[in-house]
CSV table of C-alpha atoms in Angstrom, one decimal:
chain,number,residue,atom,x,y,z
H,1,MET,CA,-6.1,-0.2,-36.1
H,2,GLY,CA,-6.8,-3.0,-33.4
H,3,THR,CA,-9.0,-6.5,-34.8
H,4,ARG,CA,-13.1,-5.6,-33.5
H,5,ALA,CA,-13.5,-8.7,-31.1
H,6,SER,CA,-16.6,-9.3,-33.4
H,7,GLU,CA,-14.1,-10.1,-36.8
H,8,ARG,CA,-12.3,-12.2,-33.6
H,9,PRO,CA,-13.4,-16.1,-34.2
H,10,ALA,CA,-14.7,-17.8,-31.1
H,11,GLU,CA,-12.3,-20.2,-30.9
H,12,GLN,CA,-8.7,-18.1,-30.8
H,13,GLY,CA,-9.9,-16.9,-26.7
H,14,LEU,CA,-8.7,-18.1,-24.1
H,15,LYS,CA,-11.0,-21.1,-22.9
H,16,ALA,CA,-13.8,-20.5,-21.4
H,17,ASP,CA,-15.4,-22.5,-19.1
H,18,THR,CA,-12.3,-23.5,-17.5
H,19,LEU,CA,-12.3,-22.2,-13.9
H,20,ARG,CA,-14.7,-22.9,-10.7
H,21,LEU,CA,-14.7,-21.3,-7.6
H,22,LEU,CA,-12.0,-24.1,-6.2
H,23,HIS,CA,-9.9,-22.9,-8.3
H,24,LEU,CA,-10.0,-19.1,-8.6
H,25,THR,CA,-9.1,-19.9,-4.3
H,26,PHE,CA,-5.4,-22.1,-4.4
H,27,VAL,CA,-4.6,-19.3,-7.1
H,28,GLY,CA,-5.8,-16.2,-5.0
H,29,LEU,CA,-4.2,-17.9,-1.7
H,30,ALA,CA,-1.5,-19.3,-3.4
H,31,TYR,CA,-1.4,-15.5,-4.6
H,32,PHE,CA,-1.3,-13.8,-1.5
H,33,SER,CA,0.7,-15.4,-0.5
H,34,LEU,CA,0.3,-16.5,3.4
H,35,ALA,CA,3.0,-18.8,4.5
H,36,PRO,CA,5.4,-15.7,2.9
H,37,VAL,CA,3.6,-12.7,5.0
H,38,ILE,CA,4.2,-15.1,8.7
H,39,TYR,CA,7.6,-15.5,7.7
H,40,PHE,CA,9.2,-12.5,6.2
H,41,ASN,CA,5.8,-9.8,8.0
H,42,MET,CA,6.3,-10.4,12.0
H,43,GLY,CA,9.6,-8.9,12.8
H,44,LEU,CA,8.8,-5.6,11.1
H,45,MET,CA,5.1,-5.7,11.7
H,46,GLU,CA,6.0,-6.2,15.7
H,47,SER,CA,9.1,-4.4,16.0
H,48,GLU,CA,7.7,-1.0,13.7
H,49,ALA,CA,4.3,-1.7,16.4
H,50,GLY,CA,6.7,-2.4,19.2
H,51,GLY,CA,4.6,-5.0,20.8
H,52,PRO,CA,2.7,-8.8,20.0
H,53,VAL,CA,-0.1,-7.3,18.1
H,54,MET,CA,0.1,-9.4,14.3
H,55,PRO,CA,-3.6,-10.8,14.4
H,56,LEU,CA,-4.7,-7.0,15.7
H,57,LEU,CA,-2.3,-5.7,12.4
H,58,PHE,CA,-3.8,-8.3,10.2
H,59,ILE,CA,-7.9,-7.3,11.3
H,60,LEU,CA,-6.7,-3.8,10.7
H,61,ILE,CA,-5.3,-4.6,7.3
H,62,THR,CA,-8.6,-6.8,6.0
H,63,ILE,CA,-10.9,-4.0,7.0
H,64,ALA,CA,-8.7,-1.6,4.9
H,65,VAL,CA,-8.6,-3.2,1.9
H,66,LEU,CA,-12.3,-4.2,1.3
H,67,PRO,CA,-13.4,-1.4,0.6
H,68,THR,CA,-10.3,-2.0,-3.2
H,69,ALA,CA,-11.9,-5.7,-3.0
H,70,VAL,CA,-14.9,-4.2,-3.3
H,71,SER,CA,-14.6,-2.5,-6.1
H,72,PHE,CA,-12.9,-4.8,-7.9
H,73,ALA,CA,-16.0,-7.4,-7.1
H,74,ILE,CA,-18.0,-4.6,-9.4
H,75,MET,CA,-16.2,-4.0,-11.8
H,76,ASN,CA,-15.2,-7.4,-12.5
H,77,ASN,CA,-19.1,-8.3,-11.8
H,78,ARG,CA,-19.8,-5.4,-14.3
H,79,ARG,CA,-17.2,-6.4,-17.2
H,80,PRO,CA,-14.9,-9.3,-16.3
H,81,SER,CA,-11.9,-9.2,-18.5
H,82,ALA,CA,-8.4,-10.4,-19.0
H,83,GLY,CA,-7.3,-6.6,-19.1
H,84,SER,CA,-9.2,-5.8,-16.1
H,85,ALA,CA,-8.3,-2.4,-14.9
H,86,TYR,CA,-6.7,-1.6,-18.1
H,87,THR,CA,-10.0,-2.0,-20.1
H,88,TRP,CA,-12.3,-0.6,-17.1
H,89,LEU,CA,-10.2,2.6,-17.5
H,90,TRP,CA,-9.8,2.4,-21.1
H,91,GLU,CA,-13.9,2.5,-20.5
H,92,SER,CA,-15.5,3.5,-17.9
H,93,THR,CA,-12.4,7.7,-18.8
H,94,TYR,CA,-10.4,8.2,-21.5
H,95,PRO,CA,-8.7,5.1,-23.7
H,96,ILE,CA,-5.7,7.2,-22.6
H,97,ILE,CA,-5.8,6.6,-19.2
H,98,GLY,CA,-6.8,2.7,-19.3
H,99,LEU,CA,-3.8,1.9,-21.9
H,100,TRP,CA,-1.6,3.2,-19.7
H,101,LEU,CA,-3.2,1.5,-16.5
H,102,GLY,CA,-2.2,-1.5,-18.7
H,103,TRP,CA,1.2,-0.2,-19.0
H,104,ILE,CA,1.1,0.4,-14.7
H,105,LEU,CA,-0.5,-3.3,-14.8
H,106,THR,CA,1.7,-5.0,-16.4
H,107,THR,CA,4.7,-3.9,-14.4
H,108,THR,CA,2.8,-4.6,-11.7
H,109,TYR,CA,2.5,-8.1,-12.2
H,110,PHE,CA,6.1,-8.9,-13.5
H,111,LEU,CA,7.4,-7.1,-10.7
H,112,VAL,CA,5.4,-9.4,-8.8
H,113,VAL,CA,6.4,-12.3,-10.6
H,114,SER,CA,10.2,-11.4,-10.0
H,115,LEU,CA,10.1,-11.4,-7.0
H,116,TYR,CA,10.0,-15.0,-6.3
H,117,PRO,CA,13.3,-16.4,-7.7
H,118,PRO,CA,15.1,-14.4,-5.1
H,119,ILE,CA,12.9,-15.3,-2.2
H,120,PHE,CA,13.2,-18.0,-3.7
H,121,GLY,CA,16.8,-18.6,-3.5
H,122,LEU,CA,17.0,-16.7,-0.3
H,123,PHE,CA,15.4,-20.2,1.2
H,124,PHE,CA,16.9,-22.3,-0.8
H,125,ASN,CA,20.4,-21.1,0.0
H,126,SER,CA,18.8,-21.0,3.9
H,127,LEU,CA,17.4,-24.9,3.3
H,128,LEU,CA,21.9,-25.5,2.5
H,129,ASP,CA,23.0,-24.0,4.5
H,130,THR,CA,20.9,-26.2,7.1
H,131,LEU,CA,21.6,-29.3,5.9
H,132,GLY,CA,25.2,-27.7,6.5
H,133,ILE,CA,26.5,-26.7,2.1
H,134,THR,CA,27.3,-23.0,2.5
H,135,PRO,CA,26.0,-20.7,0.5
H,136,GLY,CA,26.1,-18.3,-1.8
H,137,PHE,CA,25.6,-15.9,-4.2
H,138,ALA,CA,25.7,-19.2,-6.7
H,139,THR,CA,23.4,-21.0,-5.2
H,140,GLY,CA,21.3,-18.1,-4.5
H,141,LEU,CA,20.3,-17.5,-8.3
H,142,LEU,CA,20.9,-21.3,-8.8
H,143,GLY,CA,17.7,-21.1,-7.0
H,144,GLY,CA,15.6,-18.4,-8.4
H,145,PHE,CA,16.6,-20.6,-11.7
H,146,ILE,CA,15.3,-24.0,-10.5
H,147,LEU,CA,12.0,-22.0,-9.5
H,148,ILE,CA,11.7,-20.9,-12.5
H,149,VAL,CA,12.0,-24.7,-14.5
H,150,ALA,CA,10.5,-26.6,-12.7
H,151,VAL,CA,6.9,-23.6,-12.8
H,152,ALA,CA,7.3,-23.0,-16.8
H,153,ILE,CA,6.5,-26.6,-17.0
H,154,MET,CA,3.6,-26.2,-14.3
H,155,THR,CA,2.3,-23.7,-16.4
H,156,HIS,CA,2.9,-25.1,-19.9
H,157,ASN,CA,-0.3,-26.5,-19.1
H,158,ASP,CA,-3.8,-27.1,-19.3
H,159,ILE,CA,-4.7,-24.2,-16.7
H,160,ARG,CA,-7.2,-26.8,-14.3
H,161,VAL,CA,-3.9,-28.6,-14.1
H,162,GLY,CA,-1.7,-25.8,-12.8
H,163,SER,CA,-4.2,-23.6,-10.6
H,164,ASN,CA,-4.5,-27.9,-8.9
H,165,VAL,CA,-0.8,-28.4,-8.2
H,166,ILE,CA,-0.8,-24.0,-6.9
H,167,GLY,CA,-3.4,-25.6,-4.1
H,168,VAL,CA,-1.9,-28.5,-3.4
H,169,LEU,CA,1.6,-27.1,-2.8
H,170,MET,CA,0.0,-23.8,-0.8
H,171,ILE,CA,-2.6,-26.4,1.6
H,172,PHE,CA,1.2,-28.0,2.1
H,173,GLU,CA,3.0,-24.5,3.7
H,174,ALA,CA,-0.6,-23.5,4.7
H,175,GLY,CA,-1.4,-26.7,6.3
H,176,PHE,CA,2.3,-26.2,8.5
H,177,ILE,CA,1.7,-22.5,10.0
H,178,VAL,CA,-1.7,-23.8,11.3
H,179,ILE,CA,-0.1,-27.0,13.2
H,180,LEU,CA,3.4,-25.3,14.4
H,181,ALA,CA,0.8,-21.9,15.5
H,182,ALA,CA,-1.2,-24.3,16.9
H,183,ILE,CA,1.5,-26.3,19.1
H,184,ILE,CA,2.8,-22.8,20.1
H,185,ILE,CA,-0.8,-22.1,21.8
H,186,ILE,CA,-1.2,-25.1,22.9
H,187,GLN,CA,2.3,-25.2,24.6
H,188,GLY,CA,0.6,-21.3,25.6
H,189,GLY,CA,4.2,-19.5,23.8
H,190,GLU,CA,6.4,-17.4,26.6
H,191,LEU,CA,4.1,-14.6,26.7
H,192,GLY,CA,1.0,-16.7,28.7
H,193,ARG,CA,-2.2,-19.0,27.3
H,194,PHE,CA,-4.6,-17.6,25.3
H,195,THR,CA,-3.3,-13.8,26.6
H,196,ALA,CA,-6.1,-11.1,25.2
H,197,ALA,CA,-2.5,-8.4,24.3
H,198,PRO,CA,-1.7,-9.7,20.4
H,199,PHE,CA,-5.9,-7.1,20.2
H,200,ASP,CA,-5.4,-5.5,22.5
H,201,PRO,CA,-3.9,-0.9,21.1
H,202,GLY,CA,-2.1,-0.9,24.5
H,203,ALA,CA,0.3,-3.9,24.2
H,204,ALA,CA,2.0,-2.0,21.4
H,205,ALA,CA,5.0,0.4,22.8
H,206,ASN,CA,4.8,2.6,20.2
H,207,GLY,CA,1.4,3.7,21.0
H,208,LEU,CA,-1.4,4.1,17.6
H,209,ALA,CA,1.2,6.0,15.7
H,210,GLY,CA,3.0,1.9,15.8
H,211,ILE,CA,-0.1,0.4,14.6
H,212,ALA,CA,-0.3,2.5,12.2
H,213,THR,CA,2.6,2.4,10.3
H,214,ALA,CA,3.1,-1.4,11.2
H,215,SER,CA,-0.6,-2.2,9.6
H,216,ILE,CA,0.7,0.7,6.5
H,217,PHE,CA,3.2,-1.6,5.8
H,218,ALA,CA,0.8,-4.8,7.2
H,219,PHE,CA,-1.3,-4.4,4.3
H,220,LEU,CA,1.3,-4.5,2.0
H,221,SER,CA,0.6,-8.5,2.4
H,222,ILE,CA,-2.8,-8.4,0.9
H,223,ALA,CA,-2.4,-6.3,-1.6
H,224,GLY,CA,-4.3,-9.2,-3.5
H,225,VAL,CA,-7.1,-8.5,-4.1
H,226,ASP,CA,-6.7,-7.9,-8.5
H,227,SER,CA,-5.3,-11.5,-8.3
H,228,ILE,CA,-8.1,-13.5,-10.2
H,229,ALA,CA,-9.5,-10.2,-12.0
H,230,PRO,CA,-7.6,-11.6,-15.6
H,231,LEU,CA,-8.7,-14.8,-14.8
H,232,ALA,CA,-11.7,-13.2,-15.4
H,233,GLU,CA,-12.8,-14.6,-19.7
H,234,GLU,CA,-11.4,-18.8,-18.2
H,235,SER,CA,-13.9,-19.0,-15.3
H,236,ASN,CA,-16.7,-20.2,-15.3
H,237,THR,CA,-20.1,-17.8,-15.7
H,238,PRO,CA,-17.7,-14.4,-14.5
H,239,LYS,CA,-19.8,-12.1,-14.0
H,240,ARG,CA,-21.0,-14.0,-10.8
H,241,LEU,CA,-18.7,-16.6,-9.6
H,242,VAL,CA,-15.6,-13.8,-10.6
H,243,PRO,CA,-16.5,-11.2,-7.6
H,244,PHE,CA,-17.5,-13.7,-4.7
H,245,ALA,CA,-14.7,-15.6,-4.9
H,246,THR,CA,-12.6,-12.2,-4.7
H,247,ILE,CA,-14.2,-10.4,-1.3
H,248,PHE,CA,-14.1,-14.3,-0.1
H,249,ILE,CA,-10.6,-14.3,-1.1
H,250,THR,CA,-9.4,-11.5,0.3
H,251,LEU,CA,-11.6,-12.4,3.4
H,252,ILE,CA,-10.4,-15.8,3.8
H,253,ALA,CA,-6.5,-14.2,4.3
H,254,GLY,CA,-7.3,-12.4,6.6
H,255,LEU,CA,-9.2,-14.6,9.3
H,256,TYR,CA,-6.3,-16.9,8.7
H,257,TRP,CA,-3.6,-14.2,9.4
H,258,THR,CA,-5.0,-13.3,12.3
H,259,LEU,CA,-5.3,-16.8,14.2
H,260,THR,CA,-2.7,-18.1,13.1
H,261,SER,CA,-0.6,-14.9,13.5
H,262,TYR,CA,-1.7,-14.8,16.9
H,263,GLY,CA,0.5,-18.5,18.0
H,264,PHE,CA,3.2,-16.3,16.3
H,265,ALA,CA,2.4,-13.4,18.4
H,266,ILE,CA,2.1,-15.2,22.0
H,267,SER,CA,5.4,-17.8,20.9
H,268,VAL,CA,8.8,-15.2,22.6
H,269,PRO,CA,8.8,-11.6,23.5
H,270,VAL,CA,9.3,-8.7,20.8
H,271,SER,CA,13.0,-8.3,21.9
H,272,GLU,CA,14.2,-11.7,20.4
H,273,VAL,CA,12.3,-11.2,17.4
H,274,GLU,CA,14.2,-8.0,17.1
H,275,ARG,CA,16.7,-10.4,18.0
H,276,PHE,CA,16.4,-12.2,15.4
H,277,VAL,CA,15.9,-10.0,12.7
H,278,GLU,CA,19.2,-8.0,13.4
H,279,ALA,CA,21.3,-11.9,13.7
H,280,GLY,CA,20.9,-11.9,10.2
H,281,GLN,CA,18.1,-14.6,10.3
H,282,VAL,CA,16.0,-15.2,6.5
H,283,THR,CA,12.7,-15.1,9.5
H,284,PRO,CA,12.8,-15.2,13.0
H,285,VAL,CA,10.2,-18.2,12.5
H,286,LEU,CA,13.2,-20.6,12.3
H,287,PRO,CA,14.4,-20.1,15.1
H,288,ILE,CA,11.2,-20.0,17.1
H,289,ALA,CA,10.3,-23.3,15.4
H,290,GLU,CA,13.8,-24.6,16.0
H,291,ARG,CA,12.5,-23.8,20.1
H,292,TYR,CA,9.2,-25.0,19.4
H,293,ILE,CA,9.6,-28.0,17.2
H,294,GLY,CA,13.9,-28.9,16.5
H,295,ALA,CA,14.5,-30.0,13.8
H,296,TRP,CA,11.1,-30.3,12.7
H,297,ASN,CA,11.9,-27.1,12.1
H,298,ILE,CA,13.1,-27.7,8.7
H,299,LEU,CA,9.4,-27.5,7.9
H,300,VAL,CA,10.0,-24.1,7.5
H,301,PRO,CA,12.5,-23.5,4.4
H,302,ILE,CA,11.4,-26.4,2.8
H,303,THR,CA,7.5,-24.6,3.3
H,304,ALA,CA,9.1,-21.4,2.0
H,305,LEU,CA,10.3,-22.8,-0.7
H,306,THR,CA,6.7,-24.5,-1.8
H,307,ALA,CA,4.6,-21.2,-0.9
H,308,VAL,CA,7.5,-19.5,-2.8
H,309,ALA,CA,6.9,-21.8,-5.9
H,310,ALA,CA,2.9,-21.3,-5.8
H,311,SER,CA,3.2,-17.7,-5.5
H,312,PHE,CA,4.8,-17.5,-8.4
H,313,GLY,CA,2.8,-19.7,-10.1
H,314,ALA,CA,-0.5,-17.8,-9.7
H,315,SER,CA,1.9,-14.6,-10.8
H,316,ILE,CA,2.5,-16.5,-14.3
H,317,PHE,CA,-1.1,-16.4,-15.0
H,318,ALA,CA,-2.3,-13.1,-14.0
H,319,ALA,CA,0.8,-11.4,-15.1
H,320,SER,CA,0.5,-13.0,-18.6
H,321,ARG,CA,-3.5,-13.0,-19.4
H,322,ILE,CA,-2.7,-9.2,-18.2
H,323,LEU,CA,0.5,-8.8,-21.7
H,324,TYR,CA,-2.1,-11.3,-23.6
H,325,ALA,CA,-5.0,-8.3,-23.9
H,326,LEU,CA,-2.7,-5.6,-24.9
H,327,ALA,CA,-1.2,-7.6,-27.8
H,328,ARG,CA,-5.2,-8.9,-28.6
H,329,ASP,CA,-5.7,-5.4,-28.9
H,330,GLY,CA,-3.0,-4.4,-30.6
H,331,PHE,CA,-0.4,-2.7,-28.0
H,332,ALA,CA,2.2,-5.2,-27.2
H,333,PRO,CA,3.8,-7.2,-30.5
H,334,ARG,CA,1.4,-9.8,-31.4
H,335,THR,CA,3.1,-13.1,-31.2
H,336,PHE,CA,1.5,-12.2,-26.7
H,337,ALA,CA,-1.6,-13.6,-28.3
H,338,ARG,CA,-1.5,-16.4,-29.7
H,339,LEU,CA,-3.0,-19.2,-27.5
H,340,HIS,CA,-1.6,-23.5,-26.3
H,341,PRO,CA,-3.3,-25.2,-29.7
H,342,LYS,CA,-4.5,-27.5,-27.1
H,343,TYR,CA,-5.4,-25.4,-23.9
H,344,ARG,CA,-5.9,-22.5,-25.6
H,345,THR,CA,-3.7,-20.8,-23.1
H,346,PRO,CA,-1.0,-17.2,-23.8
H,347,TRP,CA,2.0,-19.1,-23.1
H,348,ASN,CA,3.9,-17.0,-25.9
H,349,ALA,CA,2.9,-14.0,-22.8
H,350,GLU,CA,3.8,-16.3,-19.9
H,351,LEU,CA,7.2,-17.7,-21.5
H,352,ALA,CA,8.0,-13.7,-21.7
H,353,VAL,CA,6.8,-13.3,-18.4
H,354,LEU,CA,9.9,-16.3,-17.2
H,355,VAL,CA,12.5,-14.5,-20.0
H,356,VAL,CA,11.9,-11.9,-18.2
H,357,SER,CA,11.7,-13.0,-14.1
H,358,ALA,CA,15.3,-15.0,-14.8
H,359,ILE,CA,16.8,-11.5,-17.0
H,360,LEU,CA,16.0,-9.4,-13.0
H,361,LEU,CA,17.1,-11.8,-11.3
H,362,VAL,CA,20.9,-11.7,-12.6
H,363,VAL,CA,20.6,-7.7,-12.7
H,364,VAL,CA,19.1,-6.5,-9.7
H,365,THR,CA,20.7,-8.8,-7.9
H,366,LEU,CA,24.0,-8.1,-9.2
H,367,TRP,CA,22.1,-4.1,-8.5
H,368,GLN,CA,22.2,-5.0,-5.3
H,369,ASP,CA,25.6,-6.7,-4.6
H,370,ARG,CA,25.2,-9.7,-5.3
H,371,GLU,CA,22.2,-10.3,-2.3
H,372,VAL,CA,19.1,-11.8,-3.4
H,373,ALA,CA,17.4,-10.7,0.0
H,374,SER,CA,18.8,-7.0,-1.2
H,375,SER,CA,17.5,-7.6,-5.0
H,376,GLY,CA,14.4,-9.7,-3.3
H,377,ALA,CA,13.1,-6.9,-0.9
H,378,TRP,CA,14.6,-3.2,-3.7
H,379,ILE,CA,11.6,-5.8,-6.1
H,380,ALA,CA,9.1,-6.1,-3.7
H,381,GLN,CA,9.2,-2.6,-2.4
H,382,ALA,CA,9.2,-1.4,-6.7
H,383,PHE,CA,6.3,-3.1,-6.0
H,384,VAL,CA,4.1,-0.5,-3.5
H,385,PHE,CA,4.0,1.8,-6.2
H,386,PHE,CA,2.5,-0.4,-9.3
H,387,VAL,CA,0.2,-1.8,-7.4
H,388,LEU,CA,-1.1,0.6,-5.5
H,389,ILE,CA,-1.6,3.1,-8.3
H,390,PRO,CA,-4.3,0.6,-9.8
H,391,TYR,CA,-6.2,0.2,-7.0
H,392,ILE,CA,-6.6,3.4,-6.5
H,393,PHE,CA,-7.8,3.8,-10.8
H,394,VAL,CA,-9.8,1.0,-10.0
H,395,ASN,CA,-12.1,2.6,-7.9
H,396,LEU,CA,-12.2,5.4,-9.9
H,397,ALA,CA,-13.6,3.4,-11.6
H,398,ASN,CA,-16.3,2.3,-9.7
H,399,ILE,CA,-17.5,5.6,-9.3
H,400,VAL,CA,-17.5,6.9,-13.1
H,401,TYR,CA,-18.6,3.7,-15.1
H,402,HIS,CA,-21.9,4.4,-13.3
H,403,ALA,CA,-21.8,8.1,-13.1
H,404,ARG,CA,-21.9,7.4,-16.7
H,405,HIS,CA,-22.9,4.0,-17.8
H,406,ARG,CA,-25.1,2.8,-15.9
H,407,ARG,CA,-26.2,5.7,-13.2
H,408,SER,CA,-29.9,4.1,-12.6
H,409,ASP,CA,-26.9,1.2,-10.4
H,410,PHE,CA,-25.4,3.6,-8.9
H,411,ASN,CA,-25.7,3.0,-5.1
H,412,TRP,CA,-24.1,6.2,-3.0
H,413,PHE,CA,-21.9,3.3,-0.5
H,414,THR,CA,-21.1,0.5,-2.3
H,415,ASN,CA,-20.5,3.5,-6.2
H,416,GLY,CA,-20.2,6.3,-3.6
H,417,VAL,CA,-18.3,5.8,-0.5
H,418,LEU,CA,-16.6,2.7,-0.1
H,419,PRO,CA,-14.3,3.9,-3.2
H,420,VAL,CA,-14.2,6.8,-2.2
H,421,LEU,CA,-12.2,5.2,1.1
H,422,GLY,CA,-10.8,2.6,-1.2
H,423,MET,CA,-9.3,5.8,-3.5
H,424,GLY,CA,-7.9,7.7,0.0
H,425,ILE,CA,-6.3,4.5,2.2
H,426,CYS,CA,-4.2,3.6,-1.1
H,427,GLY,CA,-3.0,7.1,-1.8
H,428,TYR,CA,-1.7,7.7,2.2
H,429,ILE,CA,0.1,4.0,1.7
H,430,LEU,CA,1.7,5.1,-1.0
H,431,TRP,CA,3.1,8.6,-0.1
H,432,TYR,CA,3.4,7.0,3.7
H,433,ALA,CA,5.6,3.6,2.5
H,434,PHE,CA,6.7,4.2,-0.6
H,435,PHE,CA,7.6,7.8,-0.9
H,436,ASN,CA,7.7,8.6,2.2
H,437,THR,CA,10.2,6.6,3.0
H,438,LEU,CA,11.9,5.2,0.4
H,439,LEU,CA,12.6,8.7,-0.6
H,440,GLY,CA,15.0,10.0,2.3
H,441,GLY,CA,16.9,6.4,2.2
H,442,ASP,CA,20.7,4.3,0.3
H,443,PHE,CA,19.9,5.8,-2.8
H,444,LYS,CA,21.3,2.1,-4.2
H,445,THR,CA,18.0,-0.1,-1.8
H,446,GLN,CA,16.0,2.6,-1.2
H,447,SER,CA,15.5,6.3,-3.1
H,448,SER,CA,16.6,4.8,-6.7
H,449,ILE,CA,13.1,2.5,-6.3
H,450,VAL,CA,10.8,5.9,-6.5
H,451,TRP,CA,13.1,7.4,-9.5
H,452,PHE,CA,12.5,4.8,-10.9
H,453,ALA,CA,9.6,3.9,-10.3
H,454,LEU,CA,8.2,7.2,-11.8
H,455,ALA,CA,10.4,7.1,-15.3
H,456,TRP,CA,8.8,4.2,-15.8
H,457,ALA,CA,5.2,5.8,-15.3
H,458,ALA,CA,7.0,8.7,-17.6
H,459,LEU,CA,8.2,6.1,-20.2
H,460,GLY,CA,4.3,4.9,-19.8
H,461,ALA,CA,3.3,8.0,-20.7
H,462,ILE,CA,5.0,8.5,-23.8
H,463,TRP,CA,4.3,5.1,-25.3
H,464,VAL,CA,0.4,5.4,-24.5
H,465,ALA,CA,1.4,8.9,-26.9
H,466,THR,CA,2.4,7.5,-29.8
H,467,HIS,CA,-0.2,4.7,-29.9
H,468,ALA,CA,-2.8,7.8,-29.6
H,469,VAL,CA,-0.9,9.7,-32.4
H,470,ARG,CA,-0.7,6.8,-34.8
H,471,ARG,CA,-4.1,5.2,-33.9
H,472,ASP,CA,-7.6,6.1,-33.6
H,473,LEU,CA,-7.8,4.9,-30.4
H,474,ARG,CA,-11.3,6.4,-29.9
H,475,GLY,CA,-12.4,4.0,-32.3
H,476,ILE,CA,-10.7,1.3,-30.7
H,477,SER,CA,-13.6,-1.2,-29.7
H,478,LEU,CA,-11.6,-4.0,-27.0
H,479,HIS,CA,-12.5,-7.7,-27.3
H,480,ALA,CA,-15.9,-8.4,-26.3
H,481,GLU,CA,-17.9,-9.0,-23.2
H,482,VAL,CA,-18.0,-12.2,-21.8
């Protein structure tokens, strides 16, 4: 049986009262990947919708994710924990469900972390190409390993220092996008100055069906409402601060994308965006930037690199904390529950995350015919399954927790209507953007992702069953509330 919280010396825990709102904002917004969302999603969103309606889509996805964000905020208020969904489902429903969510959530964060080295390698190659150096498979891997080593140094420190560095990197990339969008708007773009077309559903040639499809894929841009939940035990007044920060960063990210995407929506016709994508451009923003700011478009791959580094660091914080939570409760090797003697951060768990990201960088890139772009796409699509499962279950926890443990506080809207709506939205996206989209595709690049996700989820159920056989899960008390 795992050690009860009351038996653990207080000094062995994560360093409490460390993070303030600014730190959580930096980490949360970096996890949302402000610039990469514009860089990578512009082509997909405009081609699916058949029109320059990115701002409208970002408004829709922000509204769509809010029910789930509210459920995360509420559960963070009720039970702040580094284990987040793992802890909430364990205590709200049954331990076996919570433990399985721990498996799924750990996989989610490990996939997020592993997504960034190949993306960094992709933009590293783009930068080399811009500088006249011929890139390839080896340089792509080199770029990924440079990221891993650099961020390892950044995270092996006080978490406040790491979050501040993340904030500086994020402000640099986000600021460049704002300036570029402003330049395009001032120059009037090619679709006409101050046109309302980007907010008009009628501007989408593919109609409401196209908008719906584009919105589904765009929703995944804002799948970061869970990002700061694992940092609750290190936050100042977590029951107040983490719920507020969860809603705050969600709204800020949605507002940022809505406003900045307007500039890119009017920059060039959709047909040109599609042509850039078909030509193999790493992002349509690169040739668009060249048109408006000339040689300064070199800042596109540079800011992409800094943005990826910021997102990578934020993801490592989340992944290491959930692994730490499982380890301290006896469901992962105890070494991952050990803390840095000076900073009281889970450095062993962070190191494990970094090692896994390095392994997947090589393995998945080789699997995808030595293409770092395809490697990143494979991992990103696998992430869809593993992030939406916890989202559905956290909405469920919101309902069950209040029905079982806080019935006097049950609110029909925030603990009833909103989580049901959140489960419905996430369930539909899981079906459409994951199963329906990938199952009929090529095995190597698409359907293999579905079979991997299902097999890994089943393996997690077996892992839970082995723990249930060996230990009385109902008799285990998880780490005490903060």
